[in-house]
XYZ file of C-alpha atoms in Angstrom:
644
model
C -0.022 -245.990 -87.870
C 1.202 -248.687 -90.288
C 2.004 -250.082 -93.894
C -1.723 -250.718 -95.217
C -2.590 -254.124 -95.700
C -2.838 -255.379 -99.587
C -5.315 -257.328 -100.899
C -4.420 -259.125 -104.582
C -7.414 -258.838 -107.193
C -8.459 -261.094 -109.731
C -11.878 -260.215 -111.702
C -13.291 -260.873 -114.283
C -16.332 -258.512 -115.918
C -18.194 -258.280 -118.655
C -17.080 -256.423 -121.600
C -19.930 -254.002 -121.751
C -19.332 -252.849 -118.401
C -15.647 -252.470 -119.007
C -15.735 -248.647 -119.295
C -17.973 -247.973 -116.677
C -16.675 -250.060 -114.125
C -13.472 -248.340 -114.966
C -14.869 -244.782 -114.198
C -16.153 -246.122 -111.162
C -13.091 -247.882 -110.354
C -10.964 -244.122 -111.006
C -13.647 -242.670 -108.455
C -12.721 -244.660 -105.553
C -9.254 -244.503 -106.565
C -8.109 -247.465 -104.885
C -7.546 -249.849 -106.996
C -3.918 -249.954 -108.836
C -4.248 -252.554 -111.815
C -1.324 -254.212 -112.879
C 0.139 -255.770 -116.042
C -1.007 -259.471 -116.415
C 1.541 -260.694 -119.250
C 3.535 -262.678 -116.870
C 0.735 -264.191 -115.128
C -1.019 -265.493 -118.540
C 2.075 -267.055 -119.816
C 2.594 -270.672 -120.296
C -1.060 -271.129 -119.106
C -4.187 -272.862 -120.972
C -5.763 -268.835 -121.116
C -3.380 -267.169 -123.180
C -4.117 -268.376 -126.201
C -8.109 -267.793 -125.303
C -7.459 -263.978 -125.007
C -6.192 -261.330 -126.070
C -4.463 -257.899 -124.751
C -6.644 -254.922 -124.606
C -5.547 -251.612 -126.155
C -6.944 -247.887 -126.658
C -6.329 -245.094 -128.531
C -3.539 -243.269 -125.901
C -1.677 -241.686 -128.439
C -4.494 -239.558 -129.912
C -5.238 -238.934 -126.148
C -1.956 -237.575 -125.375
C -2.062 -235.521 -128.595
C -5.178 -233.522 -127.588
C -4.408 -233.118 -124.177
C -1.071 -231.550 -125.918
C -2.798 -229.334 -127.701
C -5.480 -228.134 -124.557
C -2.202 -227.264 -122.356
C -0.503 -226.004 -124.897
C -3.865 -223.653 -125.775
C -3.676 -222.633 -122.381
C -0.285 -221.704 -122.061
C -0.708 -219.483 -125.146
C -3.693 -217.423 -123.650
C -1.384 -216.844 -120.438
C 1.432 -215.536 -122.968
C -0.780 -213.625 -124.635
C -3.476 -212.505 -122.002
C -2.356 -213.193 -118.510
C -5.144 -213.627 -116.052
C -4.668 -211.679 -112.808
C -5.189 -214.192 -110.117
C -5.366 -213.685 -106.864
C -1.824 -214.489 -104.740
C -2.208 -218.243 -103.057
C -5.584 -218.442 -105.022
C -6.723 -221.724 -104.737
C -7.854 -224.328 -107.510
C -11.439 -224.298 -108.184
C -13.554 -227.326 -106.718
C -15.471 -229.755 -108.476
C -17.646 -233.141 -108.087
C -16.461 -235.962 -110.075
C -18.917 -236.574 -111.336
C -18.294 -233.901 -113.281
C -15.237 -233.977 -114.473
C -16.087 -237.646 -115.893
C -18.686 -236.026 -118.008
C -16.997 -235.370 -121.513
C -19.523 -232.686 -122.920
C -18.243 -230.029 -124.342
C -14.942 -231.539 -125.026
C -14.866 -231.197 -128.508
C -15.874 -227.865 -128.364
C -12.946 -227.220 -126.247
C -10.333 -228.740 -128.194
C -11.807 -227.247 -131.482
C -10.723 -223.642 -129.661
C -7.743 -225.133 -128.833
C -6.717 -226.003 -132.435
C -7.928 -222.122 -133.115
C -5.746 -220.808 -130.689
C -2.621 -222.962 -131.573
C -3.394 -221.883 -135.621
C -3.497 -217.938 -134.763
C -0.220 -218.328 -132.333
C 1.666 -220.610 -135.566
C 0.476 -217.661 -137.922
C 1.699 -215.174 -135.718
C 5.139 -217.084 -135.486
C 4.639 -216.922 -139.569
C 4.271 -213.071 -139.081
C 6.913 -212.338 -137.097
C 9.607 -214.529 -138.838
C 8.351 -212.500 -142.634
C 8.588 -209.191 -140.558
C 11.968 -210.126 -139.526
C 12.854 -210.693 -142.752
C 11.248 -207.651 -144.577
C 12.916 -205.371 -141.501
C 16.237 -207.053 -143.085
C 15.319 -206.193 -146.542
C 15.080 -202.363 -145.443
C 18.238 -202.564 -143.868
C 20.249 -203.751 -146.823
C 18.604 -201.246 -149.026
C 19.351 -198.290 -146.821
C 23.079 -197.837 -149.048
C 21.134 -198.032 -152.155
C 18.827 -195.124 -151.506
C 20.335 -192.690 -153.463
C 20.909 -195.095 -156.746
C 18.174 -194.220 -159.799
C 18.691 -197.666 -161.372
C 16.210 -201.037 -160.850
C 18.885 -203.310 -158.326
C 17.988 -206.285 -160.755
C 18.956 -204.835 -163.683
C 22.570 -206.423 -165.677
C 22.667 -204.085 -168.122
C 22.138 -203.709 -171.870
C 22.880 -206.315 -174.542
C 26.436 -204.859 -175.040
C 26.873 -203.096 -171.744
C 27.288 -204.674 -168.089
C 26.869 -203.640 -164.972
C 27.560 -204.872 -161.534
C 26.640 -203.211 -158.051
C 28.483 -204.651 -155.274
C 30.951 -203.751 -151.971
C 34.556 -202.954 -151.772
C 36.564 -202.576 -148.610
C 36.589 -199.426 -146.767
C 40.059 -199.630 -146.727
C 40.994 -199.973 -150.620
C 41.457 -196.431 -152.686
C 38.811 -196.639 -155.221
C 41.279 -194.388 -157.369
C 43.348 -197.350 -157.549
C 40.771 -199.613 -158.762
C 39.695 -197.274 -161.294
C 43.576 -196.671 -162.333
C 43.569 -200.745 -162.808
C 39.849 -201.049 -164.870
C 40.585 -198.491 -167.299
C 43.975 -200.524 -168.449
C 41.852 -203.538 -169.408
C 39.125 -201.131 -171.024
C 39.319 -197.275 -170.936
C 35.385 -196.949 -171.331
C 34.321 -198.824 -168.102
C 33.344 -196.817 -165.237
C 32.988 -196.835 -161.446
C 30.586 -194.933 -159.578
C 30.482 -194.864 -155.830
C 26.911 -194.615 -153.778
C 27.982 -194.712 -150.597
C 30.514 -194.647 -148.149
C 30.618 -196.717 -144.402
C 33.470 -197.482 -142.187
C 33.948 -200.679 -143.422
C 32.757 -200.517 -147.367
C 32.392 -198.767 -150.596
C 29.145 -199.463 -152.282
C 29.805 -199.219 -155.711
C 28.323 -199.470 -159.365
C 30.173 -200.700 -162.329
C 29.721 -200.208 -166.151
C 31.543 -201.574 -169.134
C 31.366 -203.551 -172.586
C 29.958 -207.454 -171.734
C 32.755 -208.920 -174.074
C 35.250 -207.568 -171.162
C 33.054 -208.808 -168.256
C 34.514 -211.473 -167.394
C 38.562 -210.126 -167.175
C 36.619 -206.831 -165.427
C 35.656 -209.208 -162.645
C 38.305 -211.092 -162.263
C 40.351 -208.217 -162.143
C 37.647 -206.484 -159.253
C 38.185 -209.540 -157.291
C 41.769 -208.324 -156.932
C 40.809 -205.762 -154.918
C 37.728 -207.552 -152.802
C 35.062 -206.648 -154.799
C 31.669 -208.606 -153.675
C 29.045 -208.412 -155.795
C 25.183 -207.238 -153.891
C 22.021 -209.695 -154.101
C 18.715 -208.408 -154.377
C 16.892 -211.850 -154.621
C 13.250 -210.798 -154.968
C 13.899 -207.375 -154.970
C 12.488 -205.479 -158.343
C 12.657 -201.743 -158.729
C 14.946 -199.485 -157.468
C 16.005 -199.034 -153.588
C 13.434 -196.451 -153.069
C 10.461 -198.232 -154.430
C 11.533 -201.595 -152.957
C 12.214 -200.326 -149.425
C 8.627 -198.502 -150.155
C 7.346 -201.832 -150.938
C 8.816 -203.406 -147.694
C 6.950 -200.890 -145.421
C 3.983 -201.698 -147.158
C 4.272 -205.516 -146.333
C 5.090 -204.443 -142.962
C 2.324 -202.817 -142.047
C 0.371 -205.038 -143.471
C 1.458 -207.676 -142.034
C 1.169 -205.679 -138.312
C -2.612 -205.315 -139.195
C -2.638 -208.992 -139.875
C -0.968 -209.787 -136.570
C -2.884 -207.353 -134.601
C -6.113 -209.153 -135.328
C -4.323 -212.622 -134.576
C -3.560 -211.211 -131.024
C -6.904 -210.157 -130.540
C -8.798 -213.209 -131.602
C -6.557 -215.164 -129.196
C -7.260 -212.694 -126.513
C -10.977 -212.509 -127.337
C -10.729 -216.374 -126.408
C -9.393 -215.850 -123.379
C -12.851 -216.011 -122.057
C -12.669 -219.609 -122.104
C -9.781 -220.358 -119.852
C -11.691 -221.799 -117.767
C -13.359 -224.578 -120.314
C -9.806 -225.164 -121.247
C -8.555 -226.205 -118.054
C -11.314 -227.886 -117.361
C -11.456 -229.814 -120.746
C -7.532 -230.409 -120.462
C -8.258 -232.365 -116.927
C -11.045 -234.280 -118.100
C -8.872 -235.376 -121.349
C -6.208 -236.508 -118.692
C -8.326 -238.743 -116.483
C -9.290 -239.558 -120.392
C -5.689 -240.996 -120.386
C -5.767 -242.495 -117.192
C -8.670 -244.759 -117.992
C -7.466 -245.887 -121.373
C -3.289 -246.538 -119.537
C -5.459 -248.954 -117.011
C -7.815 -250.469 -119.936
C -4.138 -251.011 -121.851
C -3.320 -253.241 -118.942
C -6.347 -255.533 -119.264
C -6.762 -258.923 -121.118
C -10.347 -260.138 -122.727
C -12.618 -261.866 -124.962
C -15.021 -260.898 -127.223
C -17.273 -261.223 -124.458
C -15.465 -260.117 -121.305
C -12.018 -258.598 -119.801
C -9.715 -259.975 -117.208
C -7.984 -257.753 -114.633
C -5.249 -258.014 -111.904
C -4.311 -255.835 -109.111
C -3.618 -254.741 -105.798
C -6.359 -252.633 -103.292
C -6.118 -251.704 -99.420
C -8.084 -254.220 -97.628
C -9.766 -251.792 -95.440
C -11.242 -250.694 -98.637
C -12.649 -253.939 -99.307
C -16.150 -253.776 -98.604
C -16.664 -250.477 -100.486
C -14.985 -252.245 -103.583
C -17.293 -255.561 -103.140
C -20.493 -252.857 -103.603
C -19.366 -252.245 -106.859
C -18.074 -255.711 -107.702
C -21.547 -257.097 -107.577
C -23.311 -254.098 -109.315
C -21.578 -254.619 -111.882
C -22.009 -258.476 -111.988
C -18.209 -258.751 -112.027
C -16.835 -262.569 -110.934
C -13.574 -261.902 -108.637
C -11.619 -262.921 -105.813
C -9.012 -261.340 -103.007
C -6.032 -262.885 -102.173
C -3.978 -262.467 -98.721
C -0.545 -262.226 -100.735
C 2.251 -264.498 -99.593
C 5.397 -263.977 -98.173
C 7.460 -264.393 -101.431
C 4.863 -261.666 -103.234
C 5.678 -259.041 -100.878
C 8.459 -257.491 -102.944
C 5.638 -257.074 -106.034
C 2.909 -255.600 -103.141
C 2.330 -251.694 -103.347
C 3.151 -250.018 -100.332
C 1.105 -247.561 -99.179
C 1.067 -245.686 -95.444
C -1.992 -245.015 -93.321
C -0.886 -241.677 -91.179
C -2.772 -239.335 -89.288
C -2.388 -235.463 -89.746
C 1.217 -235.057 -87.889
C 3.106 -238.773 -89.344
C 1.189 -238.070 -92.800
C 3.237 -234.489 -93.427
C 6.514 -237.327 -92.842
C 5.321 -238.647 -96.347
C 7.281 -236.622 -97.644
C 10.773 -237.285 -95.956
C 10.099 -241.206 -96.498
C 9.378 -240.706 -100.467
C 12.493 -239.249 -100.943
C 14.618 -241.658 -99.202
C 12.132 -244.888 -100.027
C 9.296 -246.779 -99.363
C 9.675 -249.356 -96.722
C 9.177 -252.717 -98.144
C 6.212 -254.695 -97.570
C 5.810 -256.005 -94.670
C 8.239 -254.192 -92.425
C 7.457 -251.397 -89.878
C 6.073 -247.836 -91.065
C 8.707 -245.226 -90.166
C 6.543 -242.114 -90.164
C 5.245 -242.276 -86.514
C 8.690 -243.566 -85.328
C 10.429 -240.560 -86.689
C 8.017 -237.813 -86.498
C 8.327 -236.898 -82.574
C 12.324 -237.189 -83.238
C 12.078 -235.031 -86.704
C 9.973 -232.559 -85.581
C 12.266 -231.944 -82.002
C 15.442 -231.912 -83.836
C 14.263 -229.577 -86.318
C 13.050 -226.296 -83.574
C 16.352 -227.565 -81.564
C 18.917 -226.316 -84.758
C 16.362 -223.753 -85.643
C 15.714 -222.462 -82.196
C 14.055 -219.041 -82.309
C 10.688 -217.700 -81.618
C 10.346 -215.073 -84.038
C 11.446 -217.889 -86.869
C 8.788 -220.396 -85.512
C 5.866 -217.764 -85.448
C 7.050 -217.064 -89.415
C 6.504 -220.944 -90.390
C 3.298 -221.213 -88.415
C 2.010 -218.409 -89.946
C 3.271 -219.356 -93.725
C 2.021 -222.840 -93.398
C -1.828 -221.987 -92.042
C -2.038 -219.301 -94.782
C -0.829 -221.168 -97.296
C -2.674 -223.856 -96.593
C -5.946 -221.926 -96.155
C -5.972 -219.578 -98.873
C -4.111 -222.509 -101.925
C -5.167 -226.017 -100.225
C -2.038 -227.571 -101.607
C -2.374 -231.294 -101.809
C 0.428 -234.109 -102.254
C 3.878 -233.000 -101.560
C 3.430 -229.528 -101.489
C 0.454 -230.129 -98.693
C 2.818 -232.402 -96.364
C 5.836 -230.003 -96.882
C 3.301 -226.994 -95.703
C 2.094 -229.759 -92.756
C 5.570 -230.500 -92.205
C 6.497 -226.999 -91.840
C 3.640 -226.224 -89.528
C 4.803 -228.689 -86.646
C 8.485 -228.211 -87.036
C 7.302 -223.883 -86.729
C 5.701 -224.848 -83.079
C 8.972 -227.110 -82.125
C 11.098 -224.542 -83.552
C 8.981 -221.905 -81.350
C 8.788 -223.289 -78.309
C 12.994 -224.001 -78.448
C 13.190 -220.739 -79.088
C 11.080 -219.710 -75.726
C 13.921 -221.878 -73.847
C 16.771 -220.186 -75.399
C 15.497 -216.348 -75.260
C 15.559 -216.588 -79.061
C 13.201 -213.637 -81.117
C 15.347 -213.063 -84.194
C 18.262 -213.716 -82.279
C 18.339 -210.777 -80.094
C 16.232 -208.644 -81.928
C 13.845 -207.219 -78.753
C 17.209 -206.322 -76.388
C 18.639 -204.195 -79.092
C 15.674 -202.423 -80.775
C 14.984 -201.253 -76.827
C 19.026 -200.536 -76.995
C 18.749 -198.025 -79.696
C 15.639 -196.317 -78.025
C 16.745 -196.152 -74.462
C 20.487 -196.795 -74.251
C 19.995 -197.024 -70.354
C 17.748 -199.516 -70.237
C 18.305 -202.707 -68.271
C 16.307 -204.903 -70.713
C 19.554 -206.900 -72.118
C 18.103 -210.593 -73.339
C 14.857 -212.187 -72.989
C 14.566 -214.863 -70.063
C 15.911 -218.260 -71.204
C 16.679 -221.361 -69.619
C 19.799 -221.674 -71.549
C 21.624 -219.985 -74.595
C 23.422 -220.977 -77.153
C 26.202 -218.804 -76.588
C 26.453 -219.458 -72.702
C 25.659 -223.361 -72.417
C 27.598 -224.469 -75.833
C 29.062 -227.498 -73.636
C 25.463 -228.304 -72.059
C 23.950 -227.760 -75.670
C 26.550 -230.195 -77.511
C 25.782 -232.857 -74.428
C 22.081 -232.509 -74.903
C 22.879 -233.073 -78.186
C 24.715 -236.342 -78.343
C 22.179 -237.618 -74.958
C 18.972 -237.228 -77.637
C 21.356 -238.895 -80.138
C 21.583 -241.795 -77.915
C 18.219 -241.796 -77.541
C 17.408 -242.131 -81.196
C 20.050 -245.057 -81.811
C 18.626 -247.052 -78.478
C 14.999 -246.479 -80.216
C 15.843 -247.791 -83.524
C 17.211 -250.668 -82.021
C 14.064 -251.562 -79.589
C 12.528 -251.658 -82.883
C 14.734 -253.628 -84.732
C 14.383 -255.854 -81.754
C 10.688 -256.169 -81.790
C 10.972 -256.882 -85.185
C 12.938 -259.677 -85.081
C 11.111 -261.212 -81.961
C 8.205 -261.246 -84.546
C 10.199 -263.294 -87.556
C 11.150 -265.837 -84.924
C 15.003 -264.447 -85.002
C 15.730 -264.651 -81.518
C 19.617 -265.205 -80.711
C 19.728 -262.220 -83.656
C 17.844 -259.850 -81.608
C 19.327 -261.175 -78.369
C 23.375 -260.633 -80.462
C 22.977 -257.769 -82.052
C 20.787 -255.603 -79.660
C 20.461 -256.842 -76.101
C 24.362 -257.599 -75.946
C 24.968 -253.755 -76.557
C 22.425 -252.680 -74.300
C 24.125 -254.587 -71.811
C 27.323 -253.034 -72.367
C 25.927 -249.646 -72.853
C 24.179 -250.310 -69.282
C 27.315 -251.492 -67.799
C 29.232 -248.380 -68.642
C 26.638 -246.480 -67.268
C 26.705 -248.296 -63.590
C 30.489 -248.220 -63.780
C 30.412 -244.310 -64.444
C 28.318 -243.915 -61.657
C 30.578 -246.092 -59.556
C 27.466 -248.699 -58.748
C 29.059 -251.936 -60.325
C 31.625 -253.826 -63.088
C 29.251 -256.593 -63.425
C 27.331 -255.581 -65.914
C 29.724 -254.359 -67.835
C 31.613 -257.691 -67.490
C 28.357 -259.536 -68.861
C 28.259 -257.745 -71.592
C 31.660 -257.746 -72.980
C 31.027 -261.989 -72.387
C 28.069 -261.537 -74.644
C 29.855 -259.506 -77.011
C 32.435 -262.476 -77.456
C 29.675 -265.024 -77.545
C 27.437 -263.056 -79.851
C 30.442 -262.257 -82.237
C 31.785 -265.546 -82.737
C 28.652 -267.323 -82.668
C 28.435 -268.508 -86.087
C 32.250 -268.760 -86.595
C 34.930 -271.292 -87.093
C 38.663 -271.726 -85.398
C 40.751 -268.924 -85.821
C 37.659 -267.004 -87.032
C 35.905 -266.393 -84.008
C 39.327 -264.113 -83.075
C 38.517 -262.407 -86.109
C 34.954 -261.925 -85.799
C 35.413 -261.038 -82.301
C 37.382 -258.293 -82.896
C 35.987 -257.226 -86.139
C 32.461 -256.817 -84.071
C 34.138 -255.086 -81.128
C 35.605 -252.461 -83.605
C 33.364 -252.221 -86.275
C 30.036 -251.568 -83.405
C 32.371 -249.145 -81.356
C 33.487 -246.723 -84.011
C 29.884 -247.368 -85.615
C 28.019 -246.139 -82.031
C 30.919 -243.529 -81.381
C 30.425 -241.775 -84.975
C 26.711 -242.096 -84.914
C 26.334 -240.158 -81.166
C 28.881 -237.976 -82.406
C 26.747 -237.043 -85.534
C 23.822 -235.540 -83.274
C 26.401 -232.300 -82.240
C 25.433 -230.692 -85.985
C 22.159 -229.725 -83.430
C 24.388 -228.072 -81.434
C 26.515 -226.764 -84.368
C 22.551 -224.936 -86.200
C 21.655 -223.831 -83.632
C 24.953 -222.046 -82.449
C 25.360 -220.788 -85.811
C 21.758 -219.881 -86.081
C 21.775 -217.995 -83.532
C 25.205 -216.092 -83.972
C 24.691 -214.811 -87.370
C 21.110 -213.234 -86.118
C 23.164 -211.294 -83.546
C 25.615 -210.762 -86.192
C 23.085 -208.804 -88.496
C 21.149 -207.757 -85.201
C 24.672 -205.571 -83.941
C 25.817 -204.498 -87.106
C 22.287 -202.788 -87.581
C 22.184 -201.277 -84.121
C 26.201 -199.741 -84.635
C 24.299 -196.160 -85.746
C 22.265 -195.981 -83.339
C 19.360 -195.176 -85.606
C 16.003 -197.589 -85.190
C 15.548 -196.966 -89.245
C 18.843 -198.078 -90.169
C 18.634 -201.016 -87.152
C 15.077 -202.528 -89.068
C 16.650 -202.372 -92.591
C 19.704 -204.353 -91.768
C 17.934 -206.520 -89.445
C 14.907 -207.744 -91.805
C 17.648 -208.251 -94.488
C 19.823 -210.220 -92.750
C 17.132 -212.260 -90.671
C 15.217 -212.990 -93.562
C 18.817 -214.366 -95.184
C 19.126 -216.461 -92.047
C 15.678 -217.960 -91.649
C 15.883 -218.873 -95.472
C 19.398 -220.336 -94.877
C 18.156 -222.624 -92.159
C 14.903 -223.344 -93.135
C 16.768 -226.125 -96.162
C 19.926 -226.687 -93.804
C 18.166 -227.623 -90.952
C 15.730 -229.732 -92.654
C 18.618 -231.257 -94.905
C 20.722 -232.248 -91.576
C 17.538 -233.173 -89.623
C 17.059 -235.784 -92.931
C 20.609 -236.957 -92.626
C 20.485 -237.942 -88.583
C 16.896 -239.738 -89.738
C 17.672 -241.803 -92.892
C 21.537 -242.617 -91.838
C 21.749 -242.992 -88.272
C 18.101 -243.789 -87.107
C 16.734 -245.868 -90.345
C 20.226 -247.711 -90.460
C 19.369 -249.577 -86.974
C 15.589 -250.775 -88.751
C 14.680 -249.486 -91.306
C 13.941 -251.995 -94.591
C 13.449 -250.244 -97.994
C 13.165 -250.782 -101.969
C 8.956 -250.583 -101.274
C 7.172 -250.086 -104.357
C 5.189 -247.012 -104.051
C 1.040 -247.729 -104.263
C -0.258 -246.235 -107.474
C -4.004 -246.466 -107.737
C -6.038 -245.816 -110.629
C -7.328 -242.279 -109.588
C -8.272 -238.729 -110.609
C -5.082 -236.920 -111.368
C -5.867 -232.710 -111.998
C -3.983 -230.040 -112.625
C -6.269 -227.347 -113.087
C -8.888 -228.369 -110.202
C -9.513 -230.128 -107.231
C -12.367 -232.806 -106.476
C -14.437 -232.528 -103.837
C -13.288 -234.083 -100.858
């Protein structure tokens, strides 16, 4: 498996053809076009042509409103879909066809238009509820709320505080005018609701005097008649306005039948997008459009085809050494190094040019991963998840390599567990405990534990460690063998091997030599490109920095040790505290639970320390990043799948 290699396009076609050679260009989906700005500038063509440019804005906008249709009808009728239902299939073929997209889009705007009117609904039923609710202390007053009196009498309705006498009050009106009255409504916790009379001339001292005592005055804006009839009124408009919303519901629900169109309009309005993005990228004349960009060449004769069917003029172009940090990166994998996709994107791309890391890493990802995890019963539960998932959903990109990913880590983590006598910890020995205390079954046969051989385990450990680091250099030694950096490769790797292969012989009491030519290399190799006092330096700076960098490194491997110890210890944790009454009921509750907590514990930590040991210890010995990920025009969906 490798880094595909890119081919750099140049073509030229004639306008006419533009949007169908783009269609046919989105249904290889090969092809990523790139911006040609930079390459026009400062040449004779740029002032021959001009940029291309489509309508992606009103694009964008419908697709919008599609999704956002189709959100609404799940709000507002939820399909019942089957669970890990697949997305339907289509050719396409078909989902380039645009019929019936303005019918679609037309129910979209209808469905949007009901759901803003029942937003309008619900915001004037909120606010007639409120009405009704500040009428409710009014009830029992005869008199319109809007009314302010005669021409030569006032009167005021309004709130005092619970907490003020309204004897007092009244003691304090009739001293400015003996003829005004109070009347009080009603009564709450926290106010009087009150009604006040007198003559208009003394208004004005009458309320200032009220506000003495924390009189508010009431506001019935749009309110006419008295409580009664008003709150009347307000039940009216409210069931009115239910009616009203009732029949929005149902014509959104009635559309409901047309999901499907929806989905299927919304996908075809996004390849829509797609096409016009790429077309935004191109440069023409009145008579024909320019295009750069990058394709696989293995994917070059398919490409030609349509080249000449379409009477396009082009060329492909090897890309040179100094382009590689502008090439796309893509990797070729098979079925096992492809679910490693997904580890790579999240650290990065190599660059362009460099060695693929996906079939380097998988045999050491995959082994790490069942030795932390370690147990049969977990393994079977992966396998199992991953084919069903996979069968009944067909999950594609990510979520496809994670359920790929999970599926060979579930066989490694299975077959670790057969070494270690691993089923849910010891799950088997104490079920058979509880049932037949005499029994002689204690632990399933193993050929070592990981509460037995912790030592072994943690040497293991370090030993595949080792292994890992030595690998990642033999690869960054091949690699610079092939860019003509020999004394590098012969410094930096072979010198260590040396030494590593001289402590080895002297261990085993066979010889010092080798160990002796090695530290000679080391001083060579480390002041090699030094001066004077600075080969000391460099010496010792090398000595230190590659000891305490191989030490820490090896020393990194023992969190396999550290899983699966841990793993395996809180199983039998959950496993004995279940079996303590002695009842198999009891026993299955708190072993599920806690085995279930476990296996979803380990399934992110081991993968999260299985990703550390891989893109810190392994890729720092090779590994060359910052690729820039390959991003063909293609068919993107999100409510079906194409036909494979």
């Amino acid at each position: 498996m490798a880094i595909l290699k890119m081919k750099k396009l140049r073509l030229i076609a004639v306008r006419s053809n533009k949007e169908e050679l783009l269609r046919e260009l989105i249904r290889h989906g090969c092809v990523e076009i790139s911006e040609l700005e930079g390459e026009l500038h400062g040449t004779d063509i740029e002032a021959l042509v001009h940029r291309e440019s489509s309508d992606v804005a009103s694009l964008k906008s419908r697709h919008t409103t599609l999704t956002h249709a189709i959100d609404l009808l799940d709000h507002y009728a939820p399909k019942k879909g089957k669970l890990l239902s697949a997305k339907p299939e289509l050719d396409d073929r078909v989902l380039l066809d645009d019929t019936g997209l303005a019918g679609a889009l037309k129910v979209a705007e209808g469905i949007e238009s009901y759901d803003a009117r029942i937003k309008r609904i619900s915001a004037e039923e909120s606010r007639q509820r409120g009405v009704i609710q500040s009428l409710q202390p009014w009830l029992d007053l005869d008199l319109p709320l809007g009314t302010e009196g005669t021409e030569r009498c006032a009167v005021l309705l309004g709130t005092i505080p619970a907490r003020t006498e309204l004897g007092q009050v009244e003691a304090a009106l009739e001293q400015i005018d003996a003829e005004s009255e109070l009347f009080c409504v009603h009564e709450e916790k926290k106010e009087h609701y009150v009604v006040f009379v007198c003559m208009r001339e003394k208004l004005a001292e009458m309320q200032e005097c009220l506000r003495g005592f924390g009189f508010s005055a009431a506001s019935f804006t749009g309110v006419n008649g008295t409580a009664k009839e008003s709150t009347i009124e307000a039940r009216n408009t409210l069931r009115s306005l239910e009616r009203e919303k009732v029949d929005c519901l149902q014509y959104i629900v009635d559309e409901a039948v047309r999901r499907d169109e929806l989905k299927l309009a919304a996908d075809r309005v996004s390849v829509q997008i797609s096409l016009a993005e790429a077309g935004d990228k191109l440069y023409g004349t009145d008579s024909a459009v320019i295009m750069e960009g990058w394709y696989p060449e293995e994917r070059e004769a398919e490409l030609n085809e349509v080249f000449e069917r379409f009477g396009c003029a082009w060329e492909a172009l090897v890309p040179e050494e100094d382009e590689y940090p502008n090439v796309p990166v893509k990797l070729k994998n098979n079925k096992i190094t492809n679910a490693l996709n997904m580890v790579t994107n999240m650290y990065s791309l190599p660059a362009y040019g460099t060695v693929d890391p996906n079939p380097l890493m998988a045999p050491f990802f995959i082994l790490f991963y069942g030795i932390m995890m370690a147990d049969m019963g977990y393994g079977l539960l992966m396998i199992l998840a991953s084919i069903i998932i996979t069968k009944k959903s067909r999950p594609k990109g990510t979520s496809g390599q994670m359920f790929g990913l999970m599926f060979s880590c579930g066989i490694s983590t299975f077959i670790m567990g057969a070494l270690t006598g691993g089923f849910f910890g010891d799950f088997l020995p104490q079920l058979v405990g509880i049932i037949n205390p005499d029994t002689t079954f204690k632990s399933l046969p193993a050929l070592f534990t990981p509460l037995d051989d912790t030592i072994t385990i943690l040497i293991g450990a370090m030993a595949l460690g080792f292994v890992q680091i030595v690998t990642g250099m033999a690869i960054s030694f091949v690699e610079k063998i092939k860019k003509g950096e020999i004394m590098d490769a012969i410094w930096e790797e072979l010198t260590w091997w040396v030494v590593f292969a001289g402590i080895a012989c002297m261990a085993l009491g066979v010889t010092n030599i080798v160990l002796y030519v090695g530290l000679g290399m080391v001083v060579v190799g480390s002041g090699w490109s030094a001066k004077g006092f600075g080969k000391v330096t460099a010496i010792f700076g090398s000595v230190y920095n590659h000891v305490t960098g191989y030490f820490g490194d090896i020393l990194s491997y023992s969190r396999l040790m550290t899983l699966m110890l841990a793993g395996s210890v809180i199983a039998s944790v959950f496993n004995t505290l279940g079996a303590i009454p002695g009842n198999v009921v009891f026993f299955l509750l708190v072993s599920v639970a806690g085995n279930g907590l476990n296996f979803a514990l380990n399934l992110l930590s081991c993968y999260v320390h299985d990703l550390r040991l891989q893109c810190l210890e392994y890729f720092g010995k090779f590994y060359k990043d910052g690729g820039k990920p390959f991003a063909p025009l293609a068919i993107n969906t999100n409510y079906v799948d194409i036909q494979s």
